[in-house]
Amino acid sequence: MKGLFKKIICMGMGCVFMTGACVSLVFGGKVYSENSVVKELKALGVIAESEQKVRYKVPAVEGEKVSVDSAETYGGKYVVVTLDGRLENADCSDITLKKYSDNWYELKPELSDIEVVNSFTVLNDKGATVFVYEINEEIDGTRVVPDRTGSNFEDLEAAVELADNYLSWQMDHSGWDKSVDEQAAERWNGIDPKNKFSGWSSVDGEPIGTIDNNSTYTQMRQIAAVYREVKDEKYKGSIEKGLDFIFKLQYPTGGLAQVYPRRGNYSDYVTFNDNAMINTLIMLEDMEEGVYPFDSDIISDEYKEKIENCLDKATDYILKAQIVSNGKLTAWCAQHDPVTYEPRGGRAYELPSISGQESKPVIKFLMNRKEQTEEIKNAVECAIQWYKDSEVKGYKYVKKDPDNVYFVEDPDSSMWHRFYEVDINRAIFCDRDGVIKYDIMEVGEERRNGYTWAGAWGKDIIEIYDTIGYYPNRIEAVVTGTNSKTADGKTLSEGSQTSAEGELG
């Protein structure tokens, strides 16, 4: 088991922050020696092997209600909730355990109840009441794997036809061209070049496959969804070839290029633009965890090992590519150098910069990693702080503004610019001449109206980060009942709550 004790994150009424080992639990005069839960908690070191004398340092809270003080998880399936005082009559059902059922990618957390299979109360060595719960699920890592189970297709025949169309456009190097919709509409005729939609070729003239504009991972998801219904090995073979293509995209440093083979221009850079790299990594996470449509035998153990290695290397690249400006970690550019990790430009009007748009999906990917290392947490914290520091309050962006204002005053809005100059964090704009401009009106009408120069990208991720924190697999202990009483007849403080970070058993 990884470190027994986790840092406790407390939220809501009457909460405090605590770190390190919690106080020892004792039996408070009750005998639980035959209780399997107690035995297991003893083995984990949560409950002392022998009863200790209770030191009544915590009063019975005269004149005030007792509140939830802290919560911790142990061994992957136990939750220990400590109050800030002592109850005369304690009822475990007065506290409901909840978890967030969504993941970071959606930014729409929803609480659901956790089933409790066993519970009891004890006192800790300071005399405070402690509720111990055994829950009916494994707390896996630092997040709950999202439930994205699929159902049978309404029209399986049409789904198979779509998958077969995609299959026919898969290139010799196993990737796909851009223009997913066009490939879905018809099967390859055996004559047209398979890069007919983009016309992209490598420096050697070979048709290029890409993860740009939702390509490759979209085809692979559809093919996998059909495989789980019909179990035709040709689909499994296509997925394995698609994975081999993604592995070819990955540089030794861990970043994914936009294209393979190399094209000899900005698309050879590690590409966060259009969520190309991040959306591909999300698919790999789903494959690793068996999330729909990969909840079948389509991913072999051999490929799962390769996927895990690819994800680890990609995470390492992302951490090393985080831009340092004036000695502080900030966020990311739309493209980065595959060797030096430095920010790189894209098209002429996309200069090396800190990106207000592309950085957000990178943060969500880091927040969603199973193993939340201190390096990952620090990277996320610094990136969120950069969003806070770069927020333009009281304005909203109006694209193609007929009044040529573009950044319109609105007291209820906030916005972030698309590009910030690295050294001074000042918003920059650019035309097709590649020259930095600090006023959007200096950009010609074609690029001024034909590109997205700002957006409300940081609003929701800041709000959730500040109010909930790392919610995947965060367990909340919320007071929902009034059966418990203190010596002078007071109940638990309604709405008092705290949360605990899950850990591996």
Short mmCIF file of C-alpha atoms in Angstrom, two decimals:
data_model
loop_
_atom_site.label_atom_id
_atom_site.label_comp_id
_atom_site.label_asym_id
_atom_site.label_seq_id
_atom_site.Cartn_x
_atom_site.Cartn_y
_atom_site.Cartn_z
CA MET A 1 0.00 0.00 0.00
CA LYS A 2 1.19 3.48 -0.77
CA GLY A 3 1.61 5.88 2.17
CA LEU A 4 -0.98 5.02 4.77
CA PHE A 5 -1.85 8.56 5.61
CA LYS A 6 -2.95 11.12 3.06
CA LYS A 7 -3.15 14.85 3.42
CA ILE A 8 -6.68 15.71 4.46
CA ILE A 9 -8.54 18.28 2.44
CA CYS A 10 -11.32 19.89 4.45
CA MET A 11 -14.14 21.96 3.05
CA GLY A 12 -17.34 23.48 4.31
CA MET A 13 -18.45 24.51 7.78
CA GLY A 14 -16.24 23.98 10.81
CA CYS A 15 -13.32 22.36 9.00
CA VAL A 16 -9.57 22.51 9.52
CA PHE A 17 -6.52 21.30 7.59
CA MET A 18 -4.53 18.45 9.07
CA THR A 19 -1.53 16.51 7.81
CA GLY A 20 0.41 13.50 8.95
CA ALA A 21 -0.77 10.57 11.04
CA CYS A 22 -4.14 10.88 12.69
CA VAL A 23 -4.55 10.28 16.41
CA SER A 24 -4.85 6.62 17.44
CA LEU A 25 -8.33 5.12 17.60
CA VAL A 26 -9.36 3.12 20.69
CA PHE A 27 -12.40 1.04 21.53
CA GLY A 28 -13.93 3.38 24.08
CA GLY A 29 -14.78 0.48 26.40
CA LYS A 30 -16.48 -1.60 23.70
CA VAL A 31 -15.20 -4.98 22.48
CA TYR A 32 -14.91 -5.47 18.72
CA SER A 33 -12.25 -8.19 18.69
CA GLU A 34 -14.37 -10.51 16.57
CA ASN A 35 -15.29 -7.79 14.12
CA SER A 36 -13.48 -8.36 10.82
CA VAL A 37 -13.48 -4.66 10.06
CA VAL A 38 -11.68 -3.88 13.29
CA LYS A 39 -9.18 -6.66 12.66
CA GLU A 40 -8.41 -5.26 9.25
CA LEU A 41 -8.15 -1.73 10.59
CA LYS A 42 -5.74 -2.99 13.24
CA ALA A 43 -3.64 -4.59 10.53
CA LEU A 44 -3.60 -1.27 8.69
CA GLY A 45 -2.52 0.57 11.81
CA VAL A 46 -5.70 2.64 12.03
CA ILE A 47 -6.77 1.22 15.37
CA ALA A 48 -4.31 0.58 18.17
CA GLU A 49 -3.57 -3.07 18.98
CA SER A 50 -4.31 -2.50 22.65
CA GLU A 51 -6.79 -0.10 24.21
CA GLN A 52 -5.30 3.17 25.36
CA LYS A 53 -6.59 5.37 28.12
CA VAL A 54 -8.81 8.01 26.61
CA ARG A 55 -7.57 11.52 27.32
CA TYR A 56 -10.62 13.76 27.45
CA LYS A 57 -9.03 16.81 25.91
CA VAL A 58 -12.04 17.44 23.70
CA PRO A 59 -15.06 18.68 25.65
CA ALA A 60 -18.64 17.60 25.07
CA VAL A 61 -19.09 20.96 23.30
CA GLU A 62 -21.34 22.80 25.69
CA GLY A 63 -23.39 25.47 24.03
CA GLU A 64 -22.33 24.49 20.49
CA LYS A 65 -23.18 21.71 18.10
CA VAL A 66 -20.62 19.09 17.14
CA SER A 67 -19.31 19.37 13.58
CA VAL A 68 -17.37 17.16 11.20
CA ASP A 69 -13.68 17.93 11.62
CA SER A 70 -11.79 15.65 9.26
CA ALA A 71 -12.03 12.53 7.11
CA GLU A 72 -9.44 10.03 5.97
CA THR A 73 -9.39 6.91 3.81
CA TYR A 74 -7.49 3.73 4.58
CA GLY A 75 -6.67 0.58 2.69
CA GLY A 76 -8.80 1.49 -0.28
CA LYS A 77 -12.15 0.81 1.40
CA TYR A 78 -12.38 2.42 4.85
CA VAL A 79 -13.43 5.96 5.66
CA VAL A 80 -12.77 7.37 9.12
CA VAL A 81 -14.69 10.56 10.02
CA THR A 82 -13.59 12.48 13.12
CA LEU A 83 -15.81 15.04 14.85
CA ASP A 84 -14.66 18.12 16.72
CA GLY A 85 -16.33 16.99 19.95
CA ARG A 86 -17.86 14.05 21.81
CA LEU A 87 -21.32 12.60 21.37
CA GLU A 88 -23.22 10.87 24.16
CA ASN A 89 -25.30 8.92 21.64
CA ALA A 90 -23.67 8.46 18.22
CA ASP A 91 -25.50 7.20 15.13
CA CYS A 92 -23.36 6.49 12.05
CA SER A 93 -26.36 6.98 9.74
CA ASP A 94 -26.31 10.70 10.53
CA ILE A 95 -23.38 11.09 8.14
CA THR A 96 -23.71 10.32 4.43
CA LEU A 97 -20.63 9.50 2.38
CA LYS A 98 -20.64 10.84 -1.15
CA LYS A 99 -18.31 10.77 -4.14
CA TYR A 100 -17.99 12.76 -7.33
CA SER A 101 -19.06 10.59 -10.21
CA ASP A 102 -17.59 12.47 -13.15
CA ASN A 103 -14.02 13.11 -14.26
CA TRP A 104 -12.01 16.25 -14.88
CA TYR A 105 -12.57 16.32 -18.61
CA GLU A 106 -16.24 17.20 -18.33
CA LEU A 107 -15.88 19.74 -15.50
CA LYS A 108 -19.40 18.81 -14.39
CA PRO A 109 -18.98 16.95 -11.10
CA GLU A 110 -22.03 15.22 -9.68
CA LEU A 111 -22.27 13.78 -6.18
CA SER A 112 -23.64 10.28 -5.60
CA ASP A 113 -24.01 8.30 -2.38
CA ILE A 114 -21.49 5.63 -1.40
CA GLU A 115 -22.90 2.35 -0.10
CA VAL A 116 -21.78 1.54 3.45
CA VAL A 117 -21.63 -2.16 4.40
CA ASN A 118 -20.42 -1.79 8.00
CA SER A 119 -19.99 1.06 10.46
CA PHE A 120 -19.31 1.70 14.14
CA THR A 121 -18.26 4.51 16.45
CA VAL A 122 -15.24 4.82 18.73
CA LEU A 123 -13.40 7.59 20.55
CA ASN A 124 -9.97 8.78 19.63
CA ASP A 125 -7.29 9.33 22.24
CA LYS A 126 -8.38 12.95 22.62
CA GLY A 127 -11.92 11.96 23.50
CA ALA A 128 -13.58 13.00 20.23
CA THR A 129 -16.18 10.78 18.58
CA VAL A 130 -15.04 8.95 15.47
CA PHE A 131 -17.24 7.19 12.89
CA VAL A 132 -15.65 4.27 11.01
CA TYR A 133 -17.22 3.15 7.72
CA GLU A 134 -16.45 0.18 5.49
CA ILE A 135 -17.63 1.01 1.98
CA ASN A 136 -18.80 -1.28 -0.77
CA GLU A 137 -16.33 -0.25 -3.45
CA GLU A 138 -12.63 0.06 -4.00
CA ILE A 139 -11.21 3.57 -3.88
CA ASP A 140 -8.88 3.33 -6.85
CA GLY A 141 -6.10 5.86 -7.09
CA THR A 142 -7.13 9.50 -6.97
CA ARG A 143 -10.15 9.37 -9.24
CA VAL A 144 -13.32 7.45 -9.96
CA VAL A 145 -13.25 5.91 -13.43
CA PRO A 146 -16.21 7.47 -15.27
CA ASP A 147 -19.14 5.27 -16.16
CA ARG A 148 -19.40 5.66 -19.90
CA THR A 149 -20.87 2.28 -20.72
CA GLY A 150 -22.35 1.91 -24.14
CA SER A 151 -25.46 0.20 -25.41
CA ASN A 152 -26.24 -1.63 -28.59
CA PHE A 153 -26.41 0.57 -31.65
CA GLU A 154 -29.89 1.57 -32.76
CA ASP A 155 -28.75 0.71 -36.27
CA LEU A 156 -25.90 -1.79 -36.07
CA GLU A 157 -25.80 -2.21 -39.85
CA ALA A 158 -25.15 1.52 -40.31
CA ALA A 159 -22.51 1.47 -37.56
CA VAL A 160 -20.71 -1.41 -39.26
CA GLU A 161 -20.81 0.41 -42.59
CA LEU A 162 -19.30 3.50 -40.97
CA ALA A 163 -16.53 1.45 -39.35
CA ASP A 164 -15.81 -0.29 -42.65
CA ASN A 165 -15.58 3.07 -44.41
CA TYR A 166 -13.05 4.23 -41.83
CA LEU A 167 -11.18 0.97 -42.14
CA SER A 168 -10.84 1.42 -45.89
CA TRP A 169 -9.20 4.85 -45.47
CA GLN A 170 -6.57 3.66 -42.98
CA MET A 171 -3.16 4.28 -44.52
CA ASP A 172 -0.21 1.94 -44.90
CA HIS A 173 1.45 3.56 -41.86
CA SER A 174 -1.85 2.91 -40.01
CA GLY A 175 -2.98 6.52 -39.45
CA TRP A 176 -5.80 8.49 -41.05
CA ASP A 177 -6.04 11.72 -43.02
CA LYS A 178 -8.00 14.79 -41.90
CA SER A 179 -11.73 15.24 -42.65
CA VAL A 180 -13.36 12.54 -40.59
CA ASP A 181 -16.85 13.27 -41.93
CA GLU A 182 -15.83 12.85 -45.54
CA GLN A 183 -14.20 9.50 -44.80
CA ALA A 184 -17.37 8.37 -43.02
CA ALA A 185 -19.52 9.15 -46.05
CA GLU A 186 -17.98 6.71 -48.52
CA ARG A 187 -15.60 3.79 -48.77
CA TRP A 188 -12.21 4.22 -50.41
CA ASN A 189 -12.49 3.43 -54.12
CA GLY A 190 -9.04 1.87 -54.36
CA ILE A 191 -7.81 4.60 -56.67
CA ASP A 192 -7.79 7.98 -54.93
CA PRO A 193 -4.81 8.81 -52.72
CA LYS A 194 -5.75 8.28 -49.08
CA ASN A 195 -4.62 11.81 -48.26
CA LYS A 196 -7.05 13.27 -50.83
CA PHE A 197 -8.86 15.38 -48.24
CA SER A 198 -5.88 17.31 -46.87
CA GLY A 199 -3.35 16.74 -49.63
CA TRP A 200 -0.68 16.58 -46.93
CA SER A 201 2.49 14.68 -47.75
CA SER A 202 5.75 14.10 -45.93
CA VAL A 203 9.08 15.55 -47.00
CA ASP A 204 9.50 12.31 -48.98
CA GLY A 205 6.10 12.59 -50.65
CA GLU A 206 4.36 9.92 -48.51
CA PRO A 207 0.71 10.54 -47.53
CA ILE A 208 0.50 11.80 -43.97
CA GLY A 209 -1.65 10.57 -41.11
CA THR A 210 -2.67 13.00 -38.38
CA ILE A 211 -4.39 13.52 -35.03
CA ASP A 212 -5.40 17.03 -36.11
CA ASN A 213 -9.09 17.95 -36.40
CA ASN A 214 -10.29 14.89 -34.44
CA SER A 215 -8.64 12.46 -36.82
CA THR A 216 -7.40 8.94 -36.04
CA TYR A 217 -8.80 8.72 -32.49
CA THR A 218 -12.34 9.34 -33.81
CA GLN A 219 -12.03 6.49 -36.32
CA MET A 220 -10.53 4.23 -33.66
CA ARG A 221 -13.39 4.85 -31.22
CA GLN A 222 -15.99 3.97 -33.84
CA ILE A 223 -14.15 0.84 -34.92
CA ALA A 224 -13.77 -0.30 -31.29
CA ALA A 225 -17.49 0.29 -30.64
CA VAL A 226 -18.39 -1.94 -33.57
CA TYR A 227 -15.91 -4.63 -32.52
CA ARG A 228 -17.55 -5.04 -29.10
CA GLU A 229 -20.80 -5.88 -30.93
CA VAL A 230 -19.65 -8.11 -33.80
CA LYS A 231 -16.22 -9.39 -32.60
CA ASP A 232 -14.71 -9.34 -36.09
CA GLU A 233 -10.92 -9.61 -35.79
CA LYS A 234 -10.35 -7.16 -38.64
CA TYR A 235 -11.48 -4.37 -36.31
CA LYS A 236 -9.16 -5.47 -33.54
CA GLY A 237 -6.29 -5.54 -36.04
CA SER A 238 -7.15 -2.01 -37.17
CA ILE A 239 -7.07 -0.73 -33.57
CA GLU A 240 -3.66 -2.29 -32.97
CA LYS A 241 -2.33 -0.72 -36.15
CA GLY A 242 -3.80 2.61 -35.08
CA LEU A 243 -1.98 2.32 -31.77
CA ASP A 244 1.25 1.58 -33.59
CA PHE A 245 0.69 4.79 -35.56
CA ILE A 246 0.24 6.79 -32.33
CA PHE A 247 3.43 5.31 -30.94
CA LYS A 248 5.19 6.49 -34.12
CA LEU A 249 3.87 10.00 -33.46
CA GLN A 250 5.50 10.03 -30.03
CA TYR A 251 8.97 11.49 -29.73
CA PRO A 252 11.51 9.89 -27.35
CA THR A 253 10.85 12.82 -24.99
CA GLY A 254 7.17 11.84 -24.81
CA GLY A 255 5.34 14.50 -26.84
CA LEU A 256 3.08 13.65 -29.78
CA ALA A 257 3.57 15.30 -33.14
CA GLN A 258 0.53 16.36 -35.13
CA VAL A 259 1.52 14.19 -38.10
CA TYR A 260 3.48 11.15 -39.22
CA PRO A 261 5.62 10.86 -41.28
CA ARG A 262 7.22 14.22 -40.59
CA ARG A 263 6.07 17.05 -42.78
CA GLY A 264 8.97 19.44 -42.33
CA ASN A 265 6.99 22.32 -40.81
CA TYR A 266 5.19 23.34 -37.59
CA SER A 267 3.02 20.19 -37.63
CA ASP A 268 6.12 18.21 -36.64
CA TYR A 269 6.09 19.99 -33.27
CA VAL A 270 4.46 18.49 -30.22
CA THR A 271 0.91 19.73 -30.73
CA PHE A 272 -1.59 20.83 -28.07
CA ASN A 273 -3.39 22.95 -30.68
CA ASP A 274 -6.97 21.78 -31.38
CA ASN A 275 -6.52 19.37 -28.44
CA ALA A 276 -4.72 16.99 -30.80
CA MET A 277 -2.33 15.45 -28.27
CA ILE A 278 -4.70 15.60 -25.29
CA ASN A 279 -7.67 13.99 -27.06
CA THR A 280 -5.40 11.19 -28.19
CA LEU A 281 -4.14 10.67 -24.64
CA ILE A 282 -7.72 10.61 -23.31
CA MET A 283 -8.45 7.75 -25.70
CA LEU A 284 -5.37 5.91 -24.45
CA GLU A 285 -6.57 6.36 -20.85
CA ASP A 286 -9.92 4.86 -21.80
CA MET A 287 -8.15 1.93 -23.42
CA GLU A 288 -5.97 1.37 -20.37
CA GLU A 289 -8.97 1.36 -18.03
CA GLY A 290 -11.42 -0.52 -20.25
CA VAL A 291 -13.84 2.39 -20.58
CA TYR A 292 -16.41 2.23 -23.39
CA PRO A 293 -15.91 1.57 -26.27
CA PHE A 294 -12.81 -0.32 -25.17
CA ASP A 295 -14.63 -2.46 -22.56
CA SER A 296 -13.96 -5.68 -24.45
CA ASP A 297 -10.93 -7.82 -25.25
CA ILE A 298 -9.89 -5.43 -28.03
CA ILE A 299 -6.81 -4.20 -26.13
CA SER A 300 -4.37 -7.00 -25.32
CA ASP A 301 -2.12 -7.01 -22.25
CA GLU A 302 0.84 -6.36 -24.54
CA TYR A 303 -0.74 -3.19 -25.90
CA LYS A 304 -1.95 -2.07 -22.48
CA GLU A 305 1.67 -2.12 -21.34
CA LYS A 306 2.67 -0.03 -24.37
CA ILE A 307 -0.20 2.38 -23.70
CA GLU A 308 0.84 2.82 -20.08
CA ASN A 309 4.38 3.60 -21.15
CA CYS A 310 3.13 6.08 -23.76
CA LEU A 311 0.97 7.87 -21.18
CA ASP A 312 3.80 8.06 -18.65
CA LYS A 313 6.20 9.52 -21.21
CA ALA A 314 3.57 12.00 -22.40
CA THR A 315 2.92 13.15 -18.83
CA ASP A 316 6.63 13.62 -18.27
CA TYR A 317 6.87 15.70 -21.45
CA ILE A 318 3.96 17.91 -20.42
CA LEU A 319 5.55 18.63 -17.04
CA LYS A 320 8.89 19.52 -18.61
CA ALA A 321 7.28 21.69 -21.29
CA GLN A 322 5.41 23.92 -18.83
CA ILE A 323 6.64 27.43 -19.59
CA VAL A 324 8.75 29.24 -17.01
CA SER A 325 8.38 33.01 -17.15
CA ASN A 326 10.38 35.25 -14.82
CA GLY A 327 11.19 32.26 -12.65
CA LYS A 328 7.55 31.09 -12.31
CA LEU A 329 5.78 28.11 -13.86
CA THR A 330 2.90 29.31 -16.01
CA ALA A 331 1.08 27.28 -18.67
CA TRP A 332 1.72 25.94 -22.19
CA CYS A 333 2.00 27.02 -25.80
CA ALA A 334 -0.06 25.54 -28.65
CA GLN A 335 3.10 23.84 -29.97
CA HIS A 336 6.37 22.87 -28.29
CA ASP A 337 9.77 21.73 -29.47
CA PRO A 338 10.04 17.92 -29.22
CA VAL A 339 13.65 18.08 -27.99
CA THR A 340 14.11 21.33 -26.05
CA TYR A 341 10.49 21.61 -24.80
CA GLU A 342 10.48 25.32 -25.75
CA PRO A 343 7.28 27.01 -27.05
CA ARG A 344 7.10 27.10 -30.82
CA GLY A 345 4.96 28.95 -33.35
CA GLY A 346 2.41 27.41 -35.67
CA ARG A 347 1.00 29.29 -38.62
CA ALA A 348 2.36 32.76 -39.29
CA TYR A 349 -0.14 34.40 -36.95
CA GLU A 350 0.40 31.81 -34.16
CA LEU A 351 3.61 32.91 -32.46
CA PRO A 352 5.50 31.25 -29.59
CA SER A 353 3.45 32.28 -26.56
CA ILE A 354 1.47 31.14 -23.53
CA SER A 355 -1.92 29.98 -24.75
CA GLY A 356 -5.12 30.86 -22.89
CA GLN A 357 -7.04 28.25 -24.87
CA GLU A 358 -4.74 25.27 -25.35
CA SER A 359 -3.48 25.21 -21.75
CA LYS A 360 -6.86 24.35 -20.23
CA PRO A 361 -7.14 20.80 -21.68
CA VAL A 362 -3.53 20.16 -20.61
CA ILE A 363 -4.43 21.07 -17.01
CA LYS A 364 -7.46 18.78 -17.09
CA PHE A 365 -5.32 15.91 -18.35
CA LEU A 366 -2.88 16.38 -15.48
CA MET A 367 -5.73 16.60 -12.96
CA ASN A 368 -7.15 13.35 -14.30
CA ARG A 369 -3.96 11.29 -13.96
CA LYS A 370 -4.35 8.36 -11.61
CA GLU A 371 -1.10 8.93 -9.77
CA GLN A 372 -1.17 12.50 -8.53
CA THR A 373 2.50 13.14 -7.85
CA GLU A 374 3.68 16.28 -6.10
CA GLU A 375 5.14 17.43 -9.43
CA ILE A 376 1.76 17.10 -11.13
CA LYS A 377 -0.04 18.91 -8.30
CA ASN A 378 2.49 21.73 -8.38
CA ALA A 379 2.17 22.05 -12.16
CA VAL A 380 -1.61 22.27 -11.87
CA GLU A 381 -1.49 24.77 -9.03
CA CYS A 382 0.92 27.03 -10.93
CA ALA A 383 -1.11 26.81 -14.14
CA ILE A 384 -4.33 27.66 -12.32
CA GLN A 385 -2.55 30.60 -10.71
CA TRP A 386 -1.45 31.75 -14.15
CA TYR A 387 -5.10 31.71 -15.27
CA LYS A 388 -6.03 33.77 -12.21
CA ASP A 389 -3.24 36.27 -12.86
CA SER A 390 -4.15 36.56 -16.55
CA GLU A 391 -7.90 36.98 -16.11
CA VAL A 392 -9.43 40.05 -17.72
CA LYS A 393 -12.39 40.81 -15.46
CA GLY A 394 -15.43 42.73 -16.58
CA TYR A 395 -15.05 41.98 -20.30
CA LYS A 396 -16.28 39.46 -22.82
CA TYR A 397 -14.98 38.67 -26.30
CA VAL A 398 -17.27 39.17 -29.28
CA LYS A 399 -15.98 37.45 -32.39
CA LYS A 400 -16.64 39.24 -35.70
CA ASP A 401 -17.92 42.21 -33.73
CA PRO A 402 -19.74 44.49 -36.21
CA ASP A 403 -18.85 47.44 -33.97
CA ASN A 404 -15.13 46.55 -34.09
CA VAL A 405 -14.89 46.58 -30.30
CA TYR A 406 -14.30 42.82 -29.79
CA PHE A 407 -13.56 43.19 -26.06
CA VAL A 408 -16.86 44.44 -24.70
CA GLU A 409 -17.42 45.61 -21.14
CA ASP A 410 -19.60 43.22 -19.14
CA PRO A 411 -19.43 43.26 -15.32
CA ASP A 412 -20.54 39.61 -15.13
CA SER A 413 -17.92 38.25 -17.51
CA SER A 414 -14.25 37.36 -17.56
CA MET A 415 -12.06 36.48 -20.50
CA TRP A 416 -8.58 35.29 -21.39
CA HIS A 417 -6.61 36.14 -24.51
CA ARG A 418 -5.56 33.41 -26.92
CA PHE A 419 -1.86 34.33 -26.80
CA TYR A 420 0.33 35.96 -24.16
CA GLU A 421 3.89 37.09 -24.69
CA VAL A 422 6.07 34.76 -22.65
CA ASP A 423 8.31 37.22 -20.82
CA ILE A 424 5.77 39.91 -19.94
CA ASN A 425 2.45 38.00 -20.07
CA ARG A 426 0.93 40.68 -22.28
CA ALA A 427 -1.77 39.80 -24.81
CA ILE A 428 -0.46 39.66 -28.36
CA PHE A 429 -2.11 39.53 -31.77
CA CYS A 430 -0.72 38.80 -35.20
CA ASP A 431 -1.57 38.96 -38.87
CA ARG A 432 -0.27 36.75 -41.65
CA ASP A 433 2.89 38.86 -41.71
CA GLY A 434 4.05 37.24 -38.44
CA VAL A 435 4.66 40.57 -36.68
CA ILE A 436 3.59 40.96 -33.01
CA LYS A 437 0.83 43.50 -32.42
CA TYR A 438 -0.60 44.61 -29.10
CA ASP A 439 -3.87 46.01 -30.45
CA ILE A 440 -6.38 43.78 -32.22
CA MET A 441 -7.31 46.67 -34.51
CA GLU A 442 -3.82 46.53 -35.98
CA VAL A 443 -4.68 43.09 -37.37
CA GLY A 444 -6.25 43.05 -40.82
CA GLU A 445 -9.96 42.37 -41.09
CA GLU A 446 -9.48 38.86 -42.52
CA ARG A 447 -7.52 37.53 -39.53
CA ARG A 448 -9.21 39.82 -37.02
CA ASN A 449 -12.60 38.27 -37.79
CA GLY A 450 -11.40 34.87 -39.00
CA TYR A 451 -9.69 33.74 -35.81
CA THR A 452 -10.65 33.33 -32.14
CA TRP A 453 -8.55 35.80 -30.17
CA ALA A 454 -10.07 35.39 -26.71
CA GLY A 455 -12.57 33.35 -24.70
CA ALA A 456 -13.91 32.53 -21.23
CA TRP A 457 -11.60 29.51 -21.05
CA GLY A 458 -10.43 29.79 -17.45
CA LYS A 459 -13.75 30.55 -15.76
CA ASP A 460 -15.14 27.08 -15.01
CA ILE A 461 -11.84 25.38 -14.22
CA ILE A 462 -10.92 28.10 -11.70
CA GLU A 463 -14.35 27.94 -10.06
CA ILE A 464 -14.25 24.17 -9.63
CA TYR A 465 -10.62 24.13 -8.55
CA ASP A 466 -11.33 26.74 -5.86
CA THR A 467 -14.62 25.31 -4.59
CA ILE A 468 -14.06 21.57 -4.90
CA GLY A 469 -10.41 20.99 -5.64
CA TYR A 470 -9.31 17.64 -6.96
CA TYR A 471 -12.78 16.14 -7.00
CA PRO A 472 -12.14 12.80 -8.81
CA ASN A 473 -12.39 10.14 -6.10
CA ARG A 474 -12.82 12.78 -3.43
CA ILE A 475 -15.05 11.35 -0.74
CA GLU A 476 -17.28 13.80 1.08
CA ALA A 477 -18.68 13.16 4.57
CA VAL A 478 -21.84 15.26 4.98
CA VAL A 479 -24.08 15.53 8.05
CA THR A 480 -27.60 14.60 6.91
CA GLY A 481 -29.24 13.23 10.09
CA THR A 482 -30.11 14.33 13.63
CA ASN A 483 -30.18 11.10 15.64
CA SER A 484 -26.82 11.68 17.32
CA LYS A 485 -26.85 13.72 20.54
CA THR A 486 -24.33 15.38 22.82
CA ALA A 487 -24.60 15.10 26.59
CA ASP A 488 -26.75 18.25 26.70
CA GLY A 489 -29.02 17.05 23.87
CA LYS A 490 -27.61 18.93 20.89
CA THR A 491 -27.49 17.29 17.47
CA LEU A 492 -24.78 17.33 14.83
CA SER A 493 -24.35 20.63 13.02
CA GLU A 494 -26.52 20.33 9.92
CA GLY A 495 -24.60 20.68 6.67
CA SER A 496 -21.22 20.26 8.36
CA GLN A 497 -18.95 18.41 5.98
CA THR A 498 -15.41 17.57 4.98
CA SER A 499 -13.69 15.53 2.31
CA ALA A 500 -10.94 12.95 2.06
CA GLU A 501 -8.56 11.94 -0.72
CA GLY A 502 -8.77 8.35 -1.91
CA GLU A 503 -5.76 6.08 -1.93
CA LEU A 504 -4.80 2.67 -3.22
CA GLY A 505 -5.30 -0.31 -0.99
#
